[in-house]
Amino acid sequence: MALGEAEADLAIINGSVVNVYTGEIEKASVLIKGERIAYVGKDADRAIGSKTQVINAAGKTLIPGFIDGHTHVDVLYSINELLRFAVQGGTTTIITESCTIATTLGYEGVIHFLNSVRRQPVKVFVTAPPMVTISPVTEENAIGVKELHHLFRYKEIIGLGEAYWGDVVGGNQRVLDLIAETIKLGGKVDGHSAGATGKKLQAYVSSGVSSCHEPTNAEEVLAPIKDSGIPLNRLAMSTDGVGPEQLVKDGYMEVLVQKAIDLGFDPVLAVQMTTINVAQHFALDDVIGGIAPGKYADIVILPDLKIIKAEYVISNGRVVAQDGRALIPPRKHRYPQSLQNSIRLPNDFSANDFAIPVEGSRKEAKVRLMDQVTDLLVREEFVDMPVSNGELNIDVSKDILKVAAIERSFGTGKSFVGLIRGIGLKKGAIATSSVWDCGDLMAVGADENDMARAVNRVRELDGGTVVCASGKILAEIALPVAGEISTEPMEAIADKLERIQRAAKDLGAKSNDIRLTIAVLPTPAIPFLRICESGLFSLRENRFVDLIVG
Amino acid sequence: MALGEAEADLAIINGSVVNVYTGEIEKASVLIKGERIAYVGKDADRAIGSKTQVINAAGKTLIPGFIDGHTHVDVLYSINELLRFAVQGGTTTIITESCTIATTLGYEGVIHFLNSVRRQPVKVFVTAPPMVTISPVTEENAIGVKELHHLFRYKEIIGLGEAYWGDVVGGNQRVLDLIAETIKLGGKVDGHSAGATGKKLQAYVSSGVSSCHEPTNAEEVLAPIKDSGIPLNRLAMSTDGVGPEQLVKDGYMEVLVQKAIDLGFDPVLAVQMTTINVAQHFALDDVIGGIAPGKYADIVILPDLKIIKAEYVISNGRVVAQDGRALIPPRKHRYPQSLQNSIRLPNDFSANDFAIPVEGSRKEAKVRLMDQVTDLLVREEFVDMPVSNGELNIDVSKDILKVAAIERSFGTGKSFVGLIRGIGLKKGAIATSSVWDCGDLMAVGADENDMARAVNRVRELDGGTVVCASGKILAEIALPVAGEISTEPMEAIADKLERIQRAAKDLGAKSNDIRLTIAVLPTPAIPFLRICESGLFSLRENRFVDLIVG
C-alpha cells in the first residue's frame, strides 16, 4: 500500500503530524491499511480510492494515541466501563496491574482478568502479580515461577507488576525469583520505591526493577523536572488508576497531558511522555507510540496541540470515538458466578465478634494503636486504654475506634480486631471487601453492633462497601466480582462512592477519601503499622507485633 | 552488597561518572559484585573490604563500555582476533551479522559461528542471517522460519540481520516471513535502506525493519545532524565492520567516538550514541549501556572525557584490559575441519574454462558490460566486442577484462564468465573466495591463464585471495574457514591484505580497495548490474539478463 499499489482503508489528510521521534511537527497525510499505518507524508493522493474513508484534518493536529503505562483496572470498575471513558479521551493502550484480582482469586482470577481485557477496541496489556502481602493467608494465593511461566504464554502479559521495595530489599525469595524469571522471559519489572533512598534504592534497582511510579505527586514533581535540563526521554506519565468520580467528571490520560501543558511543558514533550516514552520503556516502540509506517494506527486528532480534546480517536485503524463519543462499545466480560461468590464468611457477625478480650481482671491495658496521621499514613502509638468485663474498651471521645480485619477469601474464619485513632467517626461503622494487597474484609467503627451490621451487609452483597449507623444502612455499593469490582456503569459507581464518602463525612470521618483510607490499612506499600487477619504488622520490624503490650 | 552487607569484589573510587541516562557527570564511586554493578554513589567506603580490588580513578572519567550495534565478525578475521583490538579500546559488547558464514556454510555454519562468539571476555550478540542473494544456488543455504525458531533458542541471537530493501519491497516472501517471525519472537530487524526514499522507504519501514546503518558516510552525516536540533536518543554509531589494516593502525569503536568529539559533538552525546542508545534500540538497556545498579559492570576509565583512550576496560566485572593491553586473552574457537574444506571445485581450472563462446561465425558481438564506475558501483553498459574462433575477446587497452563467478560451495560446477570495465589491470589476475552474499569464487583478469592460476591457488589454499601475473603468485592470503576467514593473527592478516592491495596496484588496479571491489560484485546491496554463477543480474529489472545482446 505504501507503494501506491493498493488503496488505503483510511486516510487522514492535510493535518499536522507530531513526530514523537524527532520532536518535529510536519504537515502530512496518514494512510492506513487494516490495523497499521502504511504511509506518512505529502504524496498520499495516489492511494486514496473510492473505498477509502477520508478524514480531512486540515488545521488539526495528529498525535499518537496515549499509552497509560501503569494503572489498576482490577479495582472497583470493569475494563469495559473504564474503556468507555479512556477511549473517548484518546487513550489507545493501557498497561494494568492484576494484583487485586490475584489477591482474592489467585491464578484463576488472573486468567479471567486476562480474558476480560482481550478483544477490546484498544490494546490492554497486563503485568503479572508479584503479590506482596503481609497476610500469611493471602500469601497462599501468590503465584510462583511456574505460574509466571504460564502467564507469559498470554500475549497480554508484558512484565511483572509492582513489587514494593521493602520485600525486595528485605529478601523475599519468592518475589526475587519472580523478578529474575521475568527478566529472563524478556519482561519488564515495575517498581514502587516510595521511601527508598540511598543504598536501599540502589539495592532495589539492582534487583532488576526498572521503573517507579511513586516519586511524589504530579504538581511537586513536574515543575522542577521541566526546568532541570535533564533529557526526559526516560520519563513517562501514567495514571496509577483514576477513581470513578474523577473519570466521570474530568477524564483519563488527557487530563495528565493537559495538566503538563498548563504547567508550561512543551506540548510535544507532554505527548512524548504519554506515548513513545512509555512504549520505549516496555520495548513496545516497534509497534506503538508513534505515527510512522508499520506501527499500529493509534491516532488522536486534536483541534490544537495545546487543547487535548480528542475530535477523533483511531485505534488499530478504526475510528473508535468521535467528539467525545465512543463509536465502538467496549466488550463486556461476564465473570463466572464462582468468581462472584468470593465472600466466604460462614455466618453472620454479631457485636461479640468484635470484642477484644484481655486476660486477668485488669482495669487498664497498654495498647499498640494504629494512629492515622494522614489520609494514608499510619504511625505506631502506645496508649493506656480502659478494660471492663475482660474486654478492651474504645473511646469515641478521643477518636479511638475499633478496626477489624476479617479473612473472607479462603473461609478460614480468621479475624483480628485492634484499635485505631484518627478516623473521626462519632458513631456507626464502615466495612469494605475492597482492600489492598490482602484478601480480607476491613471494618472500622464507633459501635460494634454497627460493625457487625456493616460486615453482614457486605456479605449479603457478595462484596462491597457499606456505611451504617444505629443499625441503618446509610450508603453502599455492591462489588460482586472478587469482592472488588462493580458490574454497574461508571456513572452509578461514581454516584454511589460519592454517597459513601458523604455518609462517612456525616458520621465524622476526617479523611478526604475514607474508602481509600480503609482500603490501604493492610498494604505493605504504605508505612508504618499495618493490620490483617493475623494481627498487627510492623513494616519497620518486618514482623507481627502485639496489640496489648502491658 | 548495595546495602553494605557484603564486600565489593571491585571498587572504582573517586572518579567522574558519566550518567548516560541524564547526561550528567557526577563524582562517584562504583561498587561491583560478581558481574554486576551494585552501587554508584558517594557512600562506597562501607563496602570496601580486605578482598576488594580498588582502582583509584581520581581525576579520571568513567563511561559505559562501547556497544557496536552493527558489524560483521564473520569476514576475514576470527572473533578472537577482533576482540584483541576491540576490547583494549573499550568495546564491551558487539552485535554482529552472520550472513557471510551462512552464505557458504548454511545453518550449520551459523551454529559454529555462535559457538565461536560464546564465552569471550566481552558480550557478543548475533543477528540471524536473512541471506538475500541473487544466486539461485546460494539461495539453497538460506534459512526459513523453522531454522529461525531454532536460532532464537540461542541466547546470543537478538534479531534478524540486514535484509536489503530491494528484496523486502520487491516482496521476497521468505524474507518477509523471516521479518514477521523475528518480530513475533521479540527480536529486532536490522535494515539497509541505502537508495530507498519516499514511498519505497516507507514500504520498507512498514515491513518492520527498525534500523539503517547505511545513510551515508560519517563525515557527511555527523556535522549536519549535530546542529539539527533533533533529539538524538534514537541515533547510534556503529562500525559496520572495520578492516584489519585499520584495526591494527587505528583501533575500533573508540575511533568513532573520538571522531564525533573532534567534529564538535558533545562528548557525553558521543558516548550515549555508542552505549545507551544502542542498548535501547535492541531493548538491552535493562542490562547494558549505562553505569547503574543492576547493570553488567562494563566500564571504561578514560584520562579525560575528550580523550577516548581507555586506561582500564572492565567487562562483566573483570578488568579485561589496561593501558591498551588485553589482560584476558579472547578464547580461540577451533572450527571443525569440515568447515575448512569449503572450496568444492572438483578439478583445477585452465584458461579454456574462462572462454566465452559465441554462436555462429561472427567477428563481433554486442555485449552487456559491467562498468565499474566507482570502487563499488557498477553500471550496465553496452559495447561491441571482437569475436575470434567463436570466442569473445577482451581488450586490455580499453580496460575491458574478464570477470568470472565460480560456484564453489555446493560442488555444482556452475560458473559464468562476463566482461568488466574499469578494474585497471594491465596484466595478471585476482581471485578470491571471500565475496558478499554469494557462495561463489570471483576472479577478474587480463589473462585467462593467470585467472586459472589464481583460482587454482585459492583452491589449494582451501579459500583465500590471490594476485598473480605471468603465472607467478605475487601476493596471497589463505582464508580456510568457510573460504572467508583467516586463522592468522590480525597483524599478519593486515600485512597480507596490504601486500595484496599493493600487488594489485602494481598490476594497474584502480580501486582504492580492490579486495572489496571484487568482493561486492555479486551483492544485491549495491547497484546496478551484478554477477553470480548463474549469469548477469539486473537489480533494476530484478532478473537475470543476457551477456550477449546482439
JSON list of N, CA, C and O in Angstrom, two decimals, chain B residues 226-246:
[
{"chain": "B", "resi": 226, "resn": "LYS", "atom": "N", "xyz": [24.49, 17.05, 14.01]},
{"chain": "B", "resi": 226, "resn": "LYS", "atom": "CA", "xyz": [24.88, 17.67, 15.27]},
{"chain": "B", "resi": 226, "resn": "LYS", "atom": "C", "xyz": [24.14, 18.98, 15.51]},
{"chain": "B", "resi": 226, "resn": "LYS", "atom": "O", "xyz": [23.74, 19.28, 16.63]},
{"chain": "B", "resi": 227, "resn": "ASP", "atom": "N", "xyz": [23.93, 19.72, 14.44]},
{"chain": "B", "resi": 227, "resn": "ASP", "atom": "CA", "xyz": [23.33, 21.05, 14.60]},
{"chain": "B", "resi": 227, "resn": "ASP", "atom": "C", "xyz": [21.85, 21.09, 14.22]},
{"chain": "B", "resi": 227, "resn": "ASP", "atom": "O", "xyz": [21.27, 22.16, 14.08]},
{"chain": "B", "resi": 228, "resn": "SER", "atom": "N", "xyz": [21.23, 19.94, 14.07]},
{"chain": "B", "resi": 228, "resn": "SER", "atom": "CA", "xyz": [19.85, 19.90, 13.58]},
{"chain": "B", "resi": 228, "resn": "SER", "atom": "C", "xyz": [18.84, 20.28, 14.64]},
{"chain": "B", "resi": 228, "resn": "SER", "atom": "O", "xyz": [17.72, 20.67, 14.33]},
{"chain": "B", "resi": 229, "resn": "GLY", "atom": "N", "xyz": [19.22, 20.13, 15.91]},
{"chain": "B", "resi": 229, "resn": "GLY", "atom": "CA", "xyz": [18.26, 20.39, 16.97]},
{"chain": "B", "resi": 229, "resn": "GLY", "atom": "C", "xyz": [17.34, 19.22, 17.25]},
{"chain": "B", "resi": 229, "resn": "GLY", "atom": "O", "xyz": [16.51, 19.26, 18.16]},
{"chain": "B", "resi": 230, "resn": "ILE", "atom": "N", "xyz": [17.47, 18.16, 16.47]},
{"chain": "B", "resi": 230, "resn": "ILE", "atom": "CA", "xyz": [16.64, 16.97, 16.68]},
{"chain": "B", "resi": 230, "resn": "ILE", "atom": "C", "xyz": [17.21, 16.16, 17.83]},
{"chain": "B", "resi": 230, "resn": "ILE", "atom": "O", "xyz": [18.42, 16.02, 17.94]},
{"chain": "B", "resi": 231, "resn": "PRO", "atom": "N", "xyz": [16.34, 15.64, 18.71]},
{"chain": "B", "resi": 231, "resn": "PRO", "atom": "CA", "xyz": [16.87, 14.80, 19.78]},
{"chain": "B", "resi": 231, "resn": "PRO", "atom": "C", "xyz": [17.53, 13.56, 19.18]},
{"chain": "B", "resi": 231, "resn": "PRO", "atom": "O", "xyz": [17.00, 12.96, 18.26]},
{"chain": "B", "resi": 232, "resn": "LEU", "atom": "N", "xyz": [18.70, 13.21, 19.70]},
{"chain": "B", "resi": 232, "resn": "LEU", "atom": "CA", "xyz": [19.49, 12.16, 19.06]},
{"chain": "B", "resi": 232, "resn": "LEU", "atom": "C", "xyz": [19.49, 10.86, 19.84]},
{"chain": "B", "resi": 232, "resn": "LEU", "atom": "O", "xyz": [20.36, 10.01, 19.66]},
{"chain": "B", "resi": 233, "resn": "ASN", "atom": "N", "xyz": [18.48, 10.68, 20.70]},
{"chain": "B", "resi": 233, "resn": "ASN", "atom": "CA", "xyz": [18.49, 9.47, 21.52]},
{"chain": "B", "resi": 233, "resn": "ASN", "atom": "C", "xyz": [18.16, 8.22, 20.72]},
{"chain": "B", "resi": 233, "resn": "ASN", "atom": "O", "xyz": [18.30, 7.12, 21.22]},
{"chain": "B", "resi": 234, "resn": "ARG", "atom": "N", "xyz": [17.73, 8.38, 19.48]},
{"chain": "B", "resi": 234, "resn": "ARG", "atom": "CA", "xyz": [17.49, 7.21, 18.64]},
{"chain": "B", "resi": 234, "resn": "ARG", "atom": "C", "xyz": [18.58, 7.04, 17.58]},
{"chain": "B", "resi": 234, "resn": "ARG", "atom": "O", "xyz": [18.42, 6.27, 16.64]},
{"chain": "B", "resi": 235, "resn": "LEU", "atom": "N", "xyz": [19.66, 7.79, 17.74]},
{"chain": "B", "resi": 235, "resn": "LEU", "atom": "CA", "xyz": [20.78, 7.69, 16.80]},
{"chain": "B", "resi": 235, "resn": "LEU", "atom": "C", "xyz": [21.93, 6.95, 17.48]},
{"chain": "B", "resi": 235, "resn": "LEU", "atom": "O", "xyz": [22.27, 7.22, 18.63]},
{"chain": "B", "resi": 236, "resn": "ALA", "atom": "N", "xyz": [22.53, 6.03, 16.76]},
{"chain": "B", "resi": 236, "resn": "ALA", "atom": "CA", "xyz": [23.65, 5.28, 17.31]},
{"chain": "B", "resi": 236, "resn": "ALA", "atom": "C", "xyz": [24.78, 5.26, 16.29]},
{"chain": "B", "resi": 236, "resn": "ALA", "atom": "O", "xyz": [24.55, 5.47, 15.10]},
{"chain": "B", "resi": 237, "resn": "MET", "atom": "N", "xyz": [26.00, 5.05, 16.78]},
{"chain": "B", "resi": 237, "resn": "MET", "atom": "CA", "xyz": [27.13, 4.90, 15.87]},
{"chain": "B", "resi": 237, "resn": "MET", "atom": "C", "xyz": [27.59, 3.45, 15.91]},
{"chain": "B", "resi": 237, "resn": "MET", "atom": "O", "xyz": [27.74, 2.88, 16.99]},
{"chain": "B", "resi": 238, "resn": "SER", "atom": "N", "xyz": [27.82, 2.88, 14.74]},
{"chain": "B", "resi": 238, "resn": "SER", "atom": "CA", "xyz": [28.35, 1.51, 14.69]},
{"chain": "B", "resi": 238, "resn": "SER", "atom": "C", "xyz": [29.44, 1.45, 13.63]},
{"chain": "B", "resi": 238, "resn": "SER", "atom": "O", "xyz": [29.57, 2.35, 12.80]},
{"chain": "B", "resi": 239, "resn": "THR", "atom": "N", "xyz": [30.22, 0.37, 13.65]},
{"chain": "B", "resi": 239, "resn": "THR", "atom": "CA", "xyz": [31.35, 0.31, 12.71]},
{"chain": "B", "resi": 239, "resn": "THR", "atom": "C", "xyz": [30.95, -0.27, 11.36]},
{"chain": "B", "resi": 239, "resn": "THR", "atom": "O", "xyz": [31.54, 0.07, 10.35]},
{"chain": "B", "resi": 240, "resn": "ASP", "atom": "N", "xyz": [29.97, -1.19, 11.34]},
{"chain": "B", "resi": 240, "resn": "ASP", "atom": "CA", "xyz": [29.63, -1.95, 10.13]},
{"chain": "B", "resi": 240, "resn": "ASP", "atom": "C", "xyz": [30.84, -2.75, 9.64]},
{"chain": "B", "resi": 240, "resn": "ASP", "atom": "O", "xyz": [30.97, -3.04, 8.46]},
{"chain": "B", "resi": 241, "resn": "GLY", "atom": "N", "xyz": [31.72, -3.06, 10.56]},
{"chain": "B", "resi": 241, "resn": "GLY", "atom": "CA", "xyz": [32.92, -3.82, 10.18]},
{"chain": "B", "resi": 241, "resn": "GLY", "atom": "C", "xyz": [34.12, -2.90, 9.98]},
{"chain": "B", "resi": 241, "resn": "GLY", "atom": "O", "xyz": [33.99, -1.87, 9.32]},
{"chain": "B", "resi": 242, "resn": "VAL", "atom": "N", "xyz": [35.24, -3.25, 10.57]},
{"chain": "B", "resi": 242, "resn": "VAL", "atom": "CA", "xyz": [36.47, -2.48, 10.39]},
{"chain": "B", "resi": 242, "resn": "VAL", "atom": "C", "xyz": [37.50, -3.41, 9.77]},
{"chain": "B", "resi": 242, "resn": "VAL", "atom": "O", "xyz": [37.66, -4.55, 10.20]},
{"chain": "B", "resi": 243, "resn": "GLY", "atom": "N", "xyz": [38.18, -2.95, 8.76]},
{"chain": "B", "resi": 243, "resn": "GLY", "atom": "CA", "xyz": [39.18, -3.76, 8.08]},
{"chain": "B", "resi": 243, "resn": "GLY", "atom": "C", "xyz": [40.39, -4.01, 8.97]},
{"chain": "B", "resi": 243, "resn": "GLY", "atom": "O", "xyz": [40.70, -3.21, 9.86]},
{"chain": "B", "resi": 244, "resn": "PRO", "atom": "N", "xyz": [41.09, -5.12, 8.73]},
{"chain": "B", "resi": 244, "resn": "PRO", "atom": "CA", "xyz": [42.25, -5.47, 9.55]},
{"chain": "B", "resi": 244, "resn": "PRO", "atom": "C", "xyz": [43.31, -4.37, 9.59]},
{"chain": "B", "resi": 244, "resn": "PRO", "atom": "O", "xyz": [43.88, -4.10, 10.65]},
{"chain": "B", "resi": 245, "resn": "GLU", "atom": "N", "xyz": [43.56, -3.75, 8.44]},
{"chain": "B", "resi": 245, "resn": "GLU", "atom": "CA", "xyz": [44.60, -2.73, 8.40]},
{"chain": "B", "resi": 245, "resn": "GLU", "atom": "C", "xyz": [44.25, -1.59, 9.36]},
{"chain": "B", "resi": 245, "resn": "GLU", "atom": "O", "xyz": [45.09, -1.11, 10.13]},
{"chain": "B", "resi": 246, "resn": "GLN", "atom": "N", "xyz": [42.97, -1.16, 9.34]},
{"chain": "B", "resi": 246, "resn": "GLN", "atom": "CA", "xyz": [42.52, -0.05, 10.17]},
{"chain": "B", "resi": 246, "resn": "GLN", "atom": "C", "xyz": [42.50, -0.44, 11.65]},
{"chain": "B", "resi": 246, "resn": "GLN", "atom": "O", "xyz": [42.84, 0.36, 12.52]}
]
